XYZ file of C-alpha atoms in Angstrom:
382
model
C 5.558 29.468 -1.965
C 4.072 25.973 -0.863
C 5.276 23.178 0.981
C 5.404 19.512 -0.689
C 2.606 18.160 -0.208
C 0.691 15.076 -1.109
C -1.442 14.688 -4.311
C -4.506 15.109 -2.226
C -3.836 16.711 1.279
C -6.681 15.397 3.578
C -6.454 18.319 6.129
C -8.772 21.985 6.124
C -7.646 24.354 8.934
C -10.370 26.980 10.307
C -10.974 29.875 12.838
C -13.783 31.388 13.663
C -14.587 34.975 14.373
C -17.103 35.308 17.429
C -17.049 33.676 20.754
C -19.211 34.477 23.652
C -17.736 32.599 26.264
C -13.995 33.420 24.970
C -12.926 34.109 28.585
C -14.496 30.432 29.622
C -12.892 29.184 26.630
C -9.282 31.310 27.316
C -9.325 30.352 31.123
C -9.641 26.344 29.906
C -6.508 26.970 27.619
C -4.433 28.556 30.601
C -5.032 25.755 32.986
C -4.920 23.035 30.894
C -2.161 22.998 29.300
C 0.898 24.962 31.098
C 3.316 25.133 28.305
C 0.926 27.610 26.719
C 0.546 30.324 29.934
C 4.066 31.982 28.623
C 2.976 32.835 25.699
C -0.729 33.987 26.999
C 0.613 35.911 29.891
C 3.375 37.907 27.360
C 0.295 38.528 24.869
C -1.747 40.232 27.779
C 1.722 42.444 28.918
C 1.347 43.469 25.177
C -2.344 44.436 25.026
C -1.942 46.431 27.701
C 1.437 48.202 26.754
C -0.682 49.063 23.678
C -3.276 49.849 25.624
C -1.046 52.593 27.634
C -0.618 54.300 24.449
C -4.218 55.181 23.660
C -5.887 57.857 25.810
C -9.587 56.242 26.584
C -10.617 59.679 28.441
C -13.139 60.384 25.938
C -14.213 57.260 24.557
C -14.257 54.946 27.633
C -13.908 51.749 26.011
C -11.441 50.313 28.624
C -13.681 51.595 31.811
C -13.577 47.857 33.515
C -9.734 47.761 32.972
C -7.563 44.878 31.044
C -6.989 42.824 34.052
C -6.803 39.484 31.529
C -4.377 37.790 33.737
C -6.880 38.829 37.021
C -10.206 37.158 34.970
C -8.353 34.176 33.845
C -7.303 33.239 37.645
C -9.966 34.302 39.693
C -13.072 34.197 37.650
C -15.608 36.052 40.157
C -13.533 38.972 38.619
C -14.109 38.703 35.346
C -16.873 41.859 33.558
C -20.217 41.199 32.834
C -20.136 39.809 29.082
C -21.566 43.139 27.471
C -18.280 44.723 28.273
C -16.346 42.047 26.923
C -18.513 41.235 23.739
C -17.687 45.182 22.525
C -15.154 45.585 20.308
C -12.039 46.986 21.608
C -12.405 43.479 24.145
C -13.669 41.188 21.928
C -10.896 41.774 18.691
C -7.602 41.056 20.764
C -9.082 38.478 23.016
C -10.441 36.422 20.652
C -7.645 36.329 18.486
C -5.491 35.450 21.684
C -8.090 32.763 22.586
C -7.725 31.364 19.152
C -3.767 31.246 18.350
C -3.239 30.216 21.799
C -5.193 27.084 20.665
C -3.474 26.848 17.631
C 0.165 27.192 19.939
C -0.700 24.924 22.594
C -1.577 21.952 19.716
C 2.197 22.591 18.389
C 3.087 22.345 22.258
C 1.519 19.012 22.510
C 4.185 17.457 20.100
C 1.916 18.073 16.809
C 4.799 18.300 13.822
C 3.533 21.792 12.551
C 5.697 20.553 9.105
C 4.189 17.370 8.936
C 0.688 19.048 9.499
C 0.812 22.090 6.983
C 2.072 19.500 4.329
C -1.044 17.291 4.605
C -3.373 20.534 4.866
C -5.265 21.569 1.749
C -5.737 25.093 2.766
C -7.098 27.361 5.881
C -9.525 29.935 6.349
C -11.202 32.084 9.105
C -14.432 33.646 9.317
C -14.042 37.041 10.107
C -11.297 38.186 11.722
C -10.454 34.969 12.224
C -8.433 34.511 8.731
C -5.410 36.512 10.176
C -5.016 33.667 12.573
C -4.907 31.619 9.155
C -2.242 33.571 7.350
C -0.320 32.951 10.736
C -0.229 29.006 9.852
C 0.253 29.408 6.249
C 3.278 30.979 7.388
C 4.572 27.922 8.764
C 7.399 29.846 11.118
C 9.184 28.026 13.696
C 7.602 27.946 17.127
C 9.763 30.682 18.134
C 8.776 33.119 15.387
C 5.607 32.167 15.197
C 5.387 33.258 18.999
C 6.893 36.648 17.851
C 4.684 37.146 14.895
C 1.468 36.294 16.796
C 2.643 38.974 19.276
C 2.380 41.554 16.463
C -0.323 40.344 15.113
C -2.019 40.959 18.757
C -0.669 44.688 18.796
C -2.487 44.922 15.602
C -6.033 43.834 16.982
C -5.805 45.776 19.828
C -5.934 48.942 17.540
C -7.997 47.132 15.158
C -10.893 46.762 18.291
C -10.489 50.621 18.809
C -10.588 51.578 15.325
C -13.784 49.823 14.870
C -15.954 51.148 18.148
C -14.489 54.512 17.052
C -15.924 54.109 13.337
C -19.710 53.679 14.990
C -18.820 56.924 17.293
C -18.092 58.482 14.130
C -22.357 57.584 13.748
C -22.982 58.934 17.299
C -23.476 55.830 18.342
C -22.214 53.990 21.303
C -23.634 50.496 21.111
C -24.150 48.905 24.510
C -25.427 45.137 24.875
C -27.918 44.542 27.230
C -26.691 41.634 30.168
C -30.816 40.675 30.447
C -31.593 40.214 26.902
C -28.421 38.092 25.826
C -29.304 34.879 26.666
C -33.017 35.850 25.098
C -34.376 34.002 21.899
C -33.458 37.184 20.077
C -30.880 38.344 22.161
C -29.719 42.133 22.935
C -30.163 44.694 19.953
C -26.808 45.617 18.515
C -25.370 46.416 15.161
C -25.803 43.109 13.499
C -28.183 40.062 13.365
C -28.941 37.170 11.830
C -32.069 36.166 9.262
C -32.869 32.860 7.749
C -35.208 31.834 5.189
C -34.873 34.702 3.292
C -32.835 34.354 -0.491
C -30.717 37.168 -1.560
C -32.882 38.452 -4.196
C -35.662 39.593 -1.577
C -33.009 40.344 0.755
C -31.718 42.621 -1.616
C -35.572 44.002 -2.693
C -36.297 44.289 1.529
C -32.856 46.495 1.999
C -33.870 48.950 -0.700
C -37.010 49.342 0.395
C -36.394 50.130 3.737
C -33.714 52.552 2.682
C -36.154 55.221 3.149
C -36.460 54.274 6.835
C -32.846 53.582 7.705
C -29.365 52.001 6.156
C -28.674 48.202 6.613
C -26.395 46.143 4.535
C -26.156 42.310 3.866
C -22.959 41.145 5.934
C -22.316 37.993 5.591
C -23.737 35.548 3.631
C -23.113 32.242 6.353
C -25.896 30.068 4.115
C -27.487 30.126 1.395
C -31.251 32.184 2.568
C -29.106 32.666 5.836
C -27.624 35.729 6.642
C -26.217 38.370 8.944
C -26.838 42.285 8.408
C -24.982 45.389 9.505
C -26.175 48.993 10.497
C -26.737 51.108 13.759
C -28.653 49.386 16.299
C -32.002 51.770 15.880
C -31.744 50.845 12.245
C -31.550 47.403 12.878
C -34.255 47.043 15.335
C -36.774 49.018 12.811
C -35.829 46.557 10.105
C -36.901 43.677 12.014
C -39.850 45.580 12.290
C -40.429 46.284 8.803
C -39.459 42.597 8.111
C -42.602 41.627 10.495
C -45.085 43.788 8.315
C -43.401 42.635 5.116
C -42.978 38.651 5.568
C -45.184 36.414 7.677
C -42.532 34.221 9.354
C -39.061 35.885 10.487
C -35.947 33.975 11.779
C -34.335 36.292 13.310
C -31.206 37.030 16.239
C -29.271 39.815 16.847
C -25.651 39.247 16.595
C -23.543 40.133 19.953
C -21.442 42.688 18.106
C -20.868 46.286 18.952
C -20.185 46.901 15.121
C -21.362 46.614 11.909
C -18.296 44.877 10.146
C -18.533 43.924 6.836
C -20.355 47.089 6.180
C -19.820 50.955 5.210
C -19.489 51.583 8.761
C -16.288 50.334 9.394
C -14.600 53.330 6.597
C -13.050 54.731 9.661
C -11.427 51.311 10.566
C -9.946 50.895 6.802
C -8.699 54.531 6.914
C -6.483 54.155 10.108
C -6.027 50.112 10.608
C -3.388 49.529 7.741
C -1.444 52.609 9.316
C -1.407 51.061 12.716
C -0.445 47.519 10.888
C 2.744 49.779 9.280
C 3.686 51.366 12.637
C 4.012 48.672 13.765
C 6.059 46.892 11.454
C 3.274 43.576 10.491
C 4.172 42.442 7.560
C 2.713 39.376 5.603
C 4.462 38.242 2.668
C 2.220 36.394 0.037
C 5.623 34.969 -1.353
C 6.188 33.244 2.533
C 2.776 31.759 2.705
C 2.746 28.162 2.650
C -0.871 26.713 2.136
C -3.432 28.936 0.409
C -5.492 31.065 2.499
C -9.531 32.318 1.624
C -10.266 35.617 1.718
C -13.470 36.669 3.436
C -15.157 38.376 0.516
C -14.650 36.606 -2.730
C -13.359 33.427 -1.187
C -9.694 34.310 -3.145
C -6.253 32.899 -2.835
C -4.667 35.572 -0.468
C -0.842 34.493 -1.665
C -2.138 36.288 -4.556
C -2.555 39.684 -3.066
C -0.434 43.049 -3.803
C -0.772 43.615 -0.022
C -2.211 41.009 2.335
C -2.610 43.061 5.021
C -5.026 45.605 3.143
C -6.934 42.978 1.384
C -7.874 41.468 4.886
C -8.898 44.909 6.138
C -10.873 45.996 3.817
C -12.612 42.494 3.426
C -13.201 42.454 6.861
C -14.729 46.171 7.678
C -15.992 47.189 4.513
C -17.395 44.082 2.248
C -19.725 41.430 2.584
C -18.347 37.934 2.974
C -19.759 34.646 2.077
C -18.597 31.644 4.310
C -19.135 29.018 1.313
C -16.805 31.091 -0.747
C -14.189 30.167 1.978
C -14.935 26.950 2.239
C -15.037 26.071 -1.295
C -12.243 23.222 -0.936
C -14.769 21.254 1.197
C -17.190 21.086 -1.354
C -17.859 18.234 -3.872
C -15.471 16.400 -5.159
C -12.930 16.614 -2.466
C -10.276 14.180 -0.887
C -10.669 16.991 2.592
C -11.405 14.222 5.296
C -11.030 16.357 8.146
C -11.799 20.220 9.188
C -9.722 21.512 11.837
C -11.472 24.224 13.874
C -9.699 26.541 16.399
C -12.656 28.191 17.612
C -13.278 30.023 19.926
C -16.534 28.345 20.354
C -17.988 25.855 18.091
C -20.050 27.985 16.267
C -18.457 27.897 13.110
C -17.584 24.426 13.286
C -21.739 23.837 13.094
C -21.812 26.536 10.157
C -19.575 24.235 8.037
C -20.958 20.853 9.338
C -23.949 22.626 7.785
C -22.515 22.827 4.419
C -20.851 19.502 3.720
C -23.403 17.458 5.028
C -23.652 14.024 3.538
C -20.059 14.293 3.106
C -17.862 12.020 5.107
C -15.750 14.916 6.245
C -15.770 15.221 9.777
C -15.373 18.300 11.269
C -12.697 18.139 14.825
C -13.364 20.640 17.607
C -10.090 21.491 18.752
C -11.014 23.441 21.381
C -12.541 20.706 23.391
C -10.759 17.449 24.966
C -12.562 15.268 22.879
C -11.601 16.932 19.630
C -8.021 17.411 20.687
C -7.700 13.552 21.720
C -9.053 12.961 18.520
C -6.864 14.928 16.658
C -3.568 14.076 18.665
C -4.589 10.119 18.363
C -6.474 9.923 14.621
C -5.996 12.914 12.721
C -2.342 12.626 13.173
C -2.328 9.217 12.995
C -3.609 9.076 9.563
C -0.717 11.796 7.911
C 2.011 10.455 6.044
């Protein structure tokens, strides 16, 4: 089930699970580093032979096209960033954005062997931790290619399956361009409060149930967290937060869904039977390195069925990102957190948590953090 590693493997690998600027981000990756378009270019033929096999007549989803290739050359064409923050966009391009970075590392000459036997564990927040059972497999860059092609059939259907769980609602989110870049950016289905401890959070929720549903997300600090519900919902709880507390951090989460909540039944229903159409498998026998689950922060080699575990953690329960990142946490021998991004959002969540630590967190989605990882991460592993 493991590799051989050291007594005290000094490496954490992590992904995150949003990205605004994915495209920027995806668009860097492409013209960067050549040995990775391939792979990119065969991923976007696959979203959109997917893509020909859903009929987006009635829903709409796909009304600015999936011209990937198009955006990531000529970037006047790219669509404005409420049409690619919704979900049926966001869920295959991010992952794409994400393994691509993971790919293009391997490309570089990094022993993916040598790595995974120095590396304590992995973890993603969000969707982000199938992109860390795909390392914990460890497969050969060929198969790993393969697998992460599946993998991206999966979260094209996975994007769908979510909008169409908020239809099922009657509701159609839609972010607004003008209020994105706001101090509380554009209503939508989730958003962010700080300062507030679960207890009250909890006491706040129930109290407003009379008003409208919300539910506690993701727990991404302690006091610090992100709820879930219909965008009306979640505009008349900050609201009733304003009458009810006298300060309120708040900031709505770009998201056209309320994962990690209720909502997402629909998505949990019909996900796991597009996963089995299409033949995605994840053996907990042929993971190598343990890998967090979102919820309870458990080893996912010790799943009945990976693939359902990750679903339903992901639409349908509340996560906690300190539960994840439980390795980092004193005592450790971790010295360095990998992160894959997209954006460096994540990486800030978890400098947040272990600091005073001497762990230092490497952005590998920018130069800096990939020089540092090609010249003294590496450099470091037996």
């Amino acid at each position: 089930m493991s590799v051989i590693q050291k007594n005290s493997p000094s490496i954490f690998i992590q992904f995150a699970g949003q990205g605004v600027k994915y495209m920027d981000e995806l668009r860097r990756l492409y013209n960067s580093y050549p040995n990775i378009q391939p792979f990119i270019q065969r991923a976007i033929e696959e979203i959109k032979r997917q893509a020909s096999e859903y009929d987006d007549t009635e829903t709409r989803f796909f009304q600015q096209g999936l011209d990937v290739d198009q955006w990531i050359q000529y970037p006047e064409k790219t669509p404005d960033l409420p049409y690619l923050l919704s979900s049926p966009l966001s869920h295959p391009l991010i992952f794409l954005c994400q393994i691509a970075n993971y790919l293009s590392v391997l490309q570089e000459g990094v022993d993916q062997d040598k790595l995974l036997s120095n590396t304590h564990s992995t973890t993603g927040f969000s969707t982000g931790v199938v992109a860390a059972l795909l390392v914990s497999n460890g497969l050969p860059m060929e198969e790993l290619c393969d697998k992460a092609i599946q993998v991206q059939a999966m979260f094209f259907w996975q994007g769908v399956r979510c909008q169409q769980s908020m239809f099922k609602f009657d509701t159609s989110p839609i972010l607004q361009t003008e209020l994105l870049s706001s101090n509380e950016g554009s209503p939508s289905c989730m958003a962010s409060i700080n300062n507030i401890p679960k207890i009250k959070l909890d006491e706040l929720i129930a109290s407003f149930a009379d008003y409208g549903i919300v539910h506690p997300a993701y727990e991404l600090f302690p006091g610090r967290w992100i709820v879930a519900g219909i965008p009306e919902n979640i505009v008349a709880f900050r609201a009733f937060l304003s009458d009810q507390l006298n300060v309120v951090e708040w900031k709505y989460i770009p998201s056209t869904i309320a994962a990690h909540s209720p909502f997402l039944r629909y998505a949990l229903e019909t996900s796991p039977v597009d996963a089995g159409r299409l033949q995605l498998l994840f053996d907990p026998a042929e993971l190598k390195i343990p890998v967090w689950s979102n919820d309870f922060g458990s080893d996912l080699r010790e799943a009945d069925n990976v693939i359902w575990e990750v679903m339903r953690a992901y639409f349908t329960r509340p996560a906690v990102w300190r539960k994840q990142i439980t390795p980092l946490l004193p005592k450790t021998d971790i010295q360095y957190v990998l992160d894959f991004g997209p954006g460096t959002g994540i990486a800030s969540l978890t400098e947040n948590h272990i600091s005073g630590s001497d762990i230092q967190v490497i952005r590998c989605t920018i130069p800096l953090g990939r020089k540092r990882l090609l010249e003294e991460v590496l450099a470091n592993l037996d």
